[in-house]
């Protein structure tokens, strides 16, 4: 199955720094999703994007759905220690005539924040 | 809030054993999924189900089977566990409708020795 190209694979930053990560695909998606996974837990949805060009914020998080529909980025401002975890992007196509849209995940970005 | 519960958080099984991973969701979702997560590979879809007794292969179904006898429960079965099936397994569910997103359980860590 196809996977998205997510970068960077890992980041080591100081508390207070801003963070940026992105995903690119050779395919067009109708929806982009960003998930965070805390150590030992399942992924939790952070932001969902449904329209090309859409820019959405959730607290210190901002994500954008690329105009080409083939990419998305996630920014975290003023990072704090609890931002530590793995961040996944996921692209979703809405299957015609059905409610199931297959999710394709990126490889994940491991974020470490030093106090 | 959606709750997706995986019955076992940590399992250690021997090669050749039959393994059952159980998943229950409490939101009456039609769609349920099993993924495995491995470092550097992200999440890969094993099987999914869009209705009771219905199942479809995902990207990596080999070595696995599934069962969906009730709407709220989706089981992943390893008929004969092998060491390359050591992984984190994630169950997820999703309601009907194009705008609905997937919700994940906490994960089951399986080690096959």
XYZ file of N, CA and C in Angstrom, chain A residues 8 13 15-18 24 26 34 54 65 73 77-78 81 86 98 109 115:
57
model
N 10.273 15.985 9.239
C 11.405 15.083 9.419
C 11.002 13.824 10.165
N 14.219 19.404 20.116
C 14.143 20.864 20.227
C 14.136 21.284 21.695
N 12.493 23.559 24.744
C 11.198 24.109 25.128
C 11.101 25.558 24.677
N 9.954 25.933 24.121
C 9.743 27.301 23.663
C 9.959 27.484 22.175
N 10.650 26.545 21.550
C 10.877 26.647 20.109
C 9.617 26.274 19.340
N 9.573 26.767 18.095
C 8.491 26.377 17.193
C 8.911 25.139 16.407
N 3.989 14.828 2.200
C 3.759 14.957 0.771
C 3.345 13.612 0.198
N 2.141 11.519 -3.708
C 2.000 11.568 -5.160
C 0.527 11.538 -5.560
N -4.193 15.121 11.125
C -2.965 15.055 11.918
C -3.292 14.430 13.271
N -7.169 25.163 3.086
C -7.692 25.414 4.442
C -6.557 25.507 5.446
N -3.926 22.504 4.624
C -4.202 21.576 3.527
C -3.638 22.238 2.275
N 1.000 20.580 6.113
C 1.993 20.786 7.157
C 1.309 21.023 8.496
N 3.627 25.918 17.897
C 4.333 27.107 18.374
C 4.627 26.978 19.862
N 5.737 27.596 20.270
C 6.111 27.660 21.685
C 5.998 26.293 22.360
N 7.130 20.629 27.164
C 7.521 19.218 27.319
C 6.422 18.216 26.992
N 4.794 11.081 19.047
C 4.917 10.844 17.602
C 3.727 11.504 16.910
N -19.721 5.253 -0.940
C -19.655 4.544 0.342
C -19.144 5.504 1.406
N 6.603 11.518 12.804
C 7.695 12.387 13.248
C 7.790 12.268 14.755
N 13.483 20.401 28.302
C 13.069 21.535 29.149
C 14.165 22.601 29.243
